[in-house]
Tab-separated table of C-alpha atoms in Angstrom:
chain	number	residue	atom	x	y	z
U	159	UNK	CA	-135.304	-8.754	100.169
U	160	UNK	CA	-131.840	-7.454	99.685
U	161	UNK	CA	-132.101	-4.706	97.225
U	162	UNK	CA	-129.427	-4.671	94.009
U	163	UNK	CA	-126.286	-3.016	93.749
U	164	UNK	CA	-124.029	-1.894	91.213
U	165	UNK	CA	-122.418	0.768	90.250
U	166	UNK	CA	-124.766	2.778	88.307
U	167	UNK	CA	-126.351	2.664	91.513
U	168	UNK	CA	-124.004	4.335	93.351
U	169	UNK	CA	-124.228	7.992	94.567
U	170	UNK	CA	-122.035	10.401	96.077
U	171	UNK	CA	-123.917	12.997	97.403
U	172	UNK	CA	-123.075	14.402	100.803
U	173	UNK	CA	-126.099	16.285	101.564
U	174	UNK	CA	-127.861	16.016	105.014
U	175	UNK	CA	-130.823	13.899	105.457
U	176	UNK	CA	-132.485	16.802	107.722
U	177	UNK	CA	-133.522	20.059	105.948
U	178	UNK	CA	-131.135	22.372	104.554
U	179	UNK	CA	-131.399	25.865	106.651
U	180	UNK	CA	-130.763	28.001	103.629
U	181	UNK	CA	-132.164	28.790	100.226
U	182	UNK	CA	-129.729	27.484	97.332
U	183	UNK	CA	-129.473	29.114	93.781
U	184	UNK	CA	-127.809	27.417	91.021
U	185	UNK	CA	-126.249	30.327	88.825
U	186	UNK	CA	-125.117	29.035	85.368
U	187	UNK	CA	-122.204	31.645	84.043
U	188	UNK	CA	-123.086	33.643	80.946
U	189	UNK	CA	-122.382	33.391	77.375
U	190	UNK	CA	-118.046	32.973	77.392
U	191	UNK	CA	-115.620	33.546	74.774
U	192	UNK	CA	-114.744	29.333	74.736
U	193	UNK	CA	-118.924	29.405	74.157
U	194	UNK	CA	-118.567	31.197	71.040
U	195	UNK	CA	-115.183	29.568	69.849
U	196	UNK	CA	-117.347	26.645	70.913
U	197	UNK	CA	-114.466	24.211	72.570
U	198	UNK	CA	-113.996	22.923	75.857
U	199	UNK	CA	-111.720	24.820	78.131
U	200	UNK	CA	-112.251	22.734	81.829
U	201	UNK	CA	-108.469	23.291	82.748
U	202	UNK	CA	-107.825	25.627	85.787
U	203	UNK	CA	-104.453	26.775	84.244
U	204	UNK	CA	-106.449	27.921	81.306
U	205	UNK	CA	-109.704	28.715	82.498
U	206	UNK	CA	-109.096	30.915	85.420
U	207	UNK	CA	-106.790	33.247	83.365
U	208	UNK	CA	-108.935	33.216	79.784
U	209	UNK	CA	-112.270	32.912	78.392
U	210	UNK	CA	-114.227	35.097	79.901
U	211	UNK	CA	-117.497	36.434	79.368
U	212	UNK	CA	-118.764	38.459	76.042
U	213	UNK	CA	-120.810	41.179	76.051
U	214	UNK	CA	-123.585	38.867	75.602
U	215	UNK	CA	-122.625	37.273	78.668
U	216	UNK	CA	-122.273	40.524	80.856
U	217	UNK	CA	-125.376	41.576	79.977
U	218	UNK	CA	-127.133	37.787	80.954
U	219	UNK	CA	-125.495	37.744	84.142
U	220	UNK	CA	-126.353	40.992	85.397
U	221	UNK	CA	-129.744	40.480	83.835
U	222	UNK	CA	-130.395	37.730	86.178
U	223	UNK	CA	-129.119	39.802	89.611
U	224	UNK	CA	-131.474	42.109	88.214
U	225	UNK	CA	-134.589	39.355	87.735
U	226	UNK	CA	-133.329	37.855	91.335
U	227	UNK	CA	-133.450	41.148	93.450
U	228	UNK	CA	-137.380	40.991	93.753
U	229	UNK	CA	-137.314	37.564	95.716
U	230	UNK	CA	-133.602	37.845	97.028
U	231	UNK	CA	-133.347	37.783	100.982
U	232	UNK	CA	-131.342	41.128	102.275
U	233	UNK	CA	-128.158	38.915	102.524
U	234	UNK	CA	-126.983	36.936	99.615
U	235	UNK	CA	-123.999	34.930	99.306
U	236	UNK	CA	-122.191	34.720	95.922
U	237	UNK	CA	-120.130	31.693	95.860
U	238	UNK	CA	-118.597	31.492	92.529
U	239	UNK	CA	-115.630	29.021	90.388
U	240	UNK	CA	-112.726	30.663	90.125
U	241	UNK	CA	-112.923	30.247	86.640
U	242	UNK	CA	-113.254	33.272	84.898
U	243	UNK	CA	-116.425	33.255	83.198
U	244	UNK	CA	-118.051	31.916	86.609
U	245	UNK	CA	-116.132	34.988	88.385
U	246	UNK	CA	-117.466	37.355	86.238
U	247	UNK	CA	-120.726	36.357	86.249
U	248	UNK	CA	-120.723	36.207	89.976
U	249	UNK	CA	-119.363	40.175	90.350
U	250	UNK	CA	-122.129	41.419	87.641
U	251	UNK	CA	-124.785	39.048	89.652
U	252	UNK	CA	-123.997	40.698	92.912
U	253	UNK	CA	-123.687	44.048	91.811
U	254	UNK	CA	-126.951	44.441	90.372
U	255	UNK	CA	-127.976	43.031	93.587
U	256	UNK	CA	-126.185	45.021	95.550
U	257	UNK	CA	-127.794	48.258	93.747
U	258	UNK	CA	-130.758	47.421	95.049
U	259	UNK	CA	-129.964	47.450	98.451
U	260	UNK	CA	-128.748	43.936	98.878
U	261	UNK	CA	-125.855	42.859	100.987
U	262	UNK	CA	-124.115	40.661	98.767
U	263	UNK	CA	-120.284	39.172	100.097
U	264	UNK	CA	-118.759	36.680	96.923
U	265	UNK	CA	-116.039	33.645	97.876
U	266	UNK	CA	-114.562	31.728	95.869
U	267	UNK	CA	-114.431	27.845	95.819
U	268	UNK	CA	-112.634	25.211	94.008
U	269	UNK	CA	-114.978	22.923	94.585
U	270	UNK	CA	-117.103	24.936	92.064
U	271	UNK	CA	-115.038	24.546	88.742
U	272	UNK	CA	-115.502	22.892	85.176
U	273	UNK	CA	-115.789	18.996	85.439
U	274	UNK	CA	-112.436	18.554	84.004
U	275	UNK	CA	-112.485	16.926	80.408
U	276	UNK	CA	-108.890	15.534	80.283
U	277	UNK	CA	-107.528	14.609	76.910
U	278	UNK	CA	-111.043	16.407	75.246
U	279	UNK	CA	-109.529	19.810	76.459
U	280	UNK	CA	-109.558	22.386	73.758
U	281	UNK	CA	-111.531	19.991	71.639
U	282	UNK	CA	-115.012	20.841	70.130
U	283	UNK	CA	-118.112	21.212	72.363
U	284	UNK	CA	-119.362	18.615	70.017
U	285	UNK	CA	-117.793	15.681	72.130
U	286	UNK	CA	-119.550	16.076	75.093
U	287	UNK	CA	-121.976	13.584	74.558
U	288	UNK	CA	-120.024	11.019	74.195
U	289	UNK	CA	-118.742	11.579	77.733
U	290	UNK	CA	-122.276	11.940	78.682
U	291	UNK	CA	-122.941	8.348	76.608
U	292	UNK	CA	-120.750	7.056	79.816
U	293	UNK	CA	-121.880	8.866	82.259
U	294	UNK	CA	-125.767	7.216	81.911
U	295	UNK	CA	-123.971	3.475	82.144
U	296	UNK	CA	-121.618	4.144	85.203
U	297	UNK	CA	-121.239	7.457	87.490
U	298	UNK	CA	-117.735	6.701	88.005
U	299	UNK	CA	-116.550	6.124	84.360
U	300	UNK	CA	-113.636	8.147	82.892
U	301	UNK	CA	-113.764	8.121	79.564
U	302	UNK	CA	-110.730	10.220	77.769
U	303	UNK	CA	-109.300	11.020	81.417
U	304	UNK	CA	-112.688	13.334	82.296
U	305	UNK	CA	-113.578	13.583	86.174
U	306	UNK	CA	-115.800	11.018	87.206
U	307	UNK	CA	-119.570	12.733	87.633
U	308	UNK	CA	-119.773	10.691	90.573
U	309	UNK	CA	-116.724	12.968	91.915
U	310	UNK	CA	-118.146	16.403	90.823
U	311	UNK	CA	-121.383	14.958	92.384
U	312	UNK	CA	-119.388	14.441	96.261
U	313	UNK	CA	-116.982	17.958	95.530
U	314	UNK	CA	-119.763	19.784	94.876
U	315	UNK	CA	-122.453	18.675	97.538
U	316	UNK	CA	-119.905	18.851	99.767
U	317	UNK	CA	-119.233	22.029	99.471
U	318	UNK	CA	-123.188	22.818	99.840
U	319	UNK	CA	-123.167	21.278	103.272
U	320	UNK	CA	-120.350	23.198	104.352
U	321	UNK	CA	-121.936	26.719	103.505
U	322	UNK	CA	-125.169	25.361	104.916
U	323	UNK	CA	-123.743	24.415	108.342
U	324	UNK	CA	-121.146	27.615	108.390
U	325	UNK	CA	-123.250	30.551	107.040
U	326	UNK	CA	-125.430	32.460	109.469
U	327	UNK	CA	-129.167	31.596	108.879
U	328	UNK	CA	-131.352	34.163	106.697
U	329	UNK	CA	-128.868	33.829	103.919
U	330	UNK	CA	-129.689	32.882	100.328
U	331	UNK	CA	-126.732	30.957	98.688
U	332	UNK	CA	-125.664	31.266	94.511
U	333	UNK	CA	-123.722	29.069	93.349
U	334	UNK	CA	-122.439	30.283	90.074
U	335	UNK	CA	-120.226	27.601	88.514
U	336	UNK	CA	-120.418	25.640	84.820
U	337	UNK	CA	-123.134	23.400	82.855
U	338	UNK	CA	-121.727	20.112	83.798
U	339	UNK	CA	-121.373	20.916	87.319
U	340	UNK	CA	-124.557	22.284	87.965
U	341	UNK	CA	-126.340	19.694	86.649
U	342	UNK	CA	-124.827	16.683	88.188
U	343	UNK	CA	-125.180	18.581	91.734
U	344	UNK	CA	-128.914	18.707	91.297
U	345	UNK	CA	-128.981	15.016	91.341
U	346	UNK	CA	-127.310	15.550	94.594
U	347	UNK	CA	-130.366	17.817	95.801
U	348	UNK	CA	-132.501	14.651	94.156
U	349	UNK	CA	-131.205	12.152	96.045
U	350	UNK	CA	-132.712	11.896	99.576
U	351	UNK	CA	-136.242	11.751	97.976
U	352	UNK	CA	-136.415	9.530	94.727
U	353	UNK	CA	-135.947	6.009	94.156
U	354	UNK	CA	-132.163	4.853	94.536
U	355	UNK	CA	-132.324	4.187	90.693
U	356	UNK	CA	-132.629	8.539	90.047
U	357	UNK	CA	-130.449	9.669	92.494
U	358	UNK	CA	-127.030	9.467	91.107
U	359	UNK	CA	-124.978	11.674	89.443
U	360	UNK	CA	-125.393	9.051	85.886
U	361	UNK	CA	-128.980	11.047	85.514
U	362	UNK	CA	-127.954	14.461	85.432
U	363	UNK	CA	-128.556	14.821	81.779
U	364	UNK	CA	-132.559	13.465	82.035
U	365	UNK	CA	-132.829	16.897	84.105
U	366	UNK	CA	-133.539	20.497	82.722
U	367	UNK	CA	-131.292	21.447	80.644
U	368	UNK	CA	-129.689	24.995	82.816
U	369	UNK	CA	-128.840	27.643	80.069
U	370	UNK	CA	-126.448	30.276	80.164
U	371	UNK	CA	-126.856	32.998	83.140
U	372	UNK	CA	-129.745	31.146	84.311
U	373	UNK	CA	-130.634	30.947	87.638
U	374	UNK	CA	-132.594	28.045	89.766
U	375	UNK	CA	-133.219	26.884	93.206
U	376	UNK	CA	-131.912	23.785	94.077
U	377	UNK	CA	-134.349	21.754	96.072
U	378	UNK	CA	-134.708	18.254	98.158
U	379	UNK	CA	-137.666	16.946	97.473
């Protein structure tokens, strides 16, 4: 029987069937400045040259290198948004790792930045469930201009597969990027091994919630 489609069915994910052949951290930035002010800042012209972290922040992410260094492989790759709270976190992360011995390169990717939030930019963090309202009926709705999830979904696993078939094996792999982001790319980790109804990028917000400078692996199970 012909199974259903539709477009909350839909998902974008361009992870490999096989196994991955390295270790993958999500690394949610710190507290930032736009946290505090509490508004949305998910424009590149903005949010690569502003917001960064607070103290608060600085000492979460380097907190976290320091909580990651006792299960760390020797090499770890920092691959951060250009944003600058993400940027930030990522030096802090590395350089508590690299105290202890780590070797511990950072890159920067695009594909890593803020889900952009179109007209709600500058707005109040308040609003972002009503994006998230549309995001549960249809991956690739665009509510107020925002990026589809479904797109952040295929940007960002994308971007996973291309470290995982470039980097040279032994390597664990951070990802430090924003809460939006990081949560719709776990339902890209999700998707080879669930039902087709909780793979796509419309459940990210029925997963943990990821707090500030926290740190998980990303798995396929």
């Amino acid at each position: 029987m012909k199974r259903p489609t539709g477009k909350a069915k839909a998902t974008a994910s361009c992870l490999p069937k096989k196994p991955l052949r390295h270790r993958f951290f999500a690394l949610r930035h710190g507290e930032s400045e736009a946290n505090v002010a509490k508004i949305i800042i998910s424009d590149p012209k903005v949010g690569t040259k502003a917001f960064g972290l607070t103290a608060a922040g600085r000492k979460g992410a380097t907190r976290a290198g320091q909580m990651f260094k006792k299960t760390a492989a020797k090499r770890v790759v920092m691959v951060s948004s250009d944003f600058s709270r993400a940027k930030q976190t990522a030096q802090l992360f590395a350089q508590a790792l690299r105290k202890a011995g780590r070797i511990c390169p950072l890159r920067i990717a695009k594909e890593l930045r803020e889900r952009r939030f179109g007209s709600l930019e500058a707005d109040s963090d308040a609003r972002y469930p009503e994006v998230w309202a549309q995001d549960r009926h249809d991956p690739a709705a665009r509510p107020f201009g925002v990026e589809a999830a479904q797109a952040v979904q295929r940007r960002t696993s994308r971007l996973v597969a291309k470290l995982d078939r470039e980097l040279p094996d032994g390597a664990d792999v951070v990802l430090v990027s924003h809460g939006d982001a990081l949560q719709i790319l776990q339902t890209a980790f999700l998707a080879e091994s669930q039902a087709p109804d909780n793979l796509n990028a419309s459940k990210h917000r029925t997963l943990p919630h990821l707090d500030r400078a926290e740190l998980r692996e990303l798995k396929k199970r």
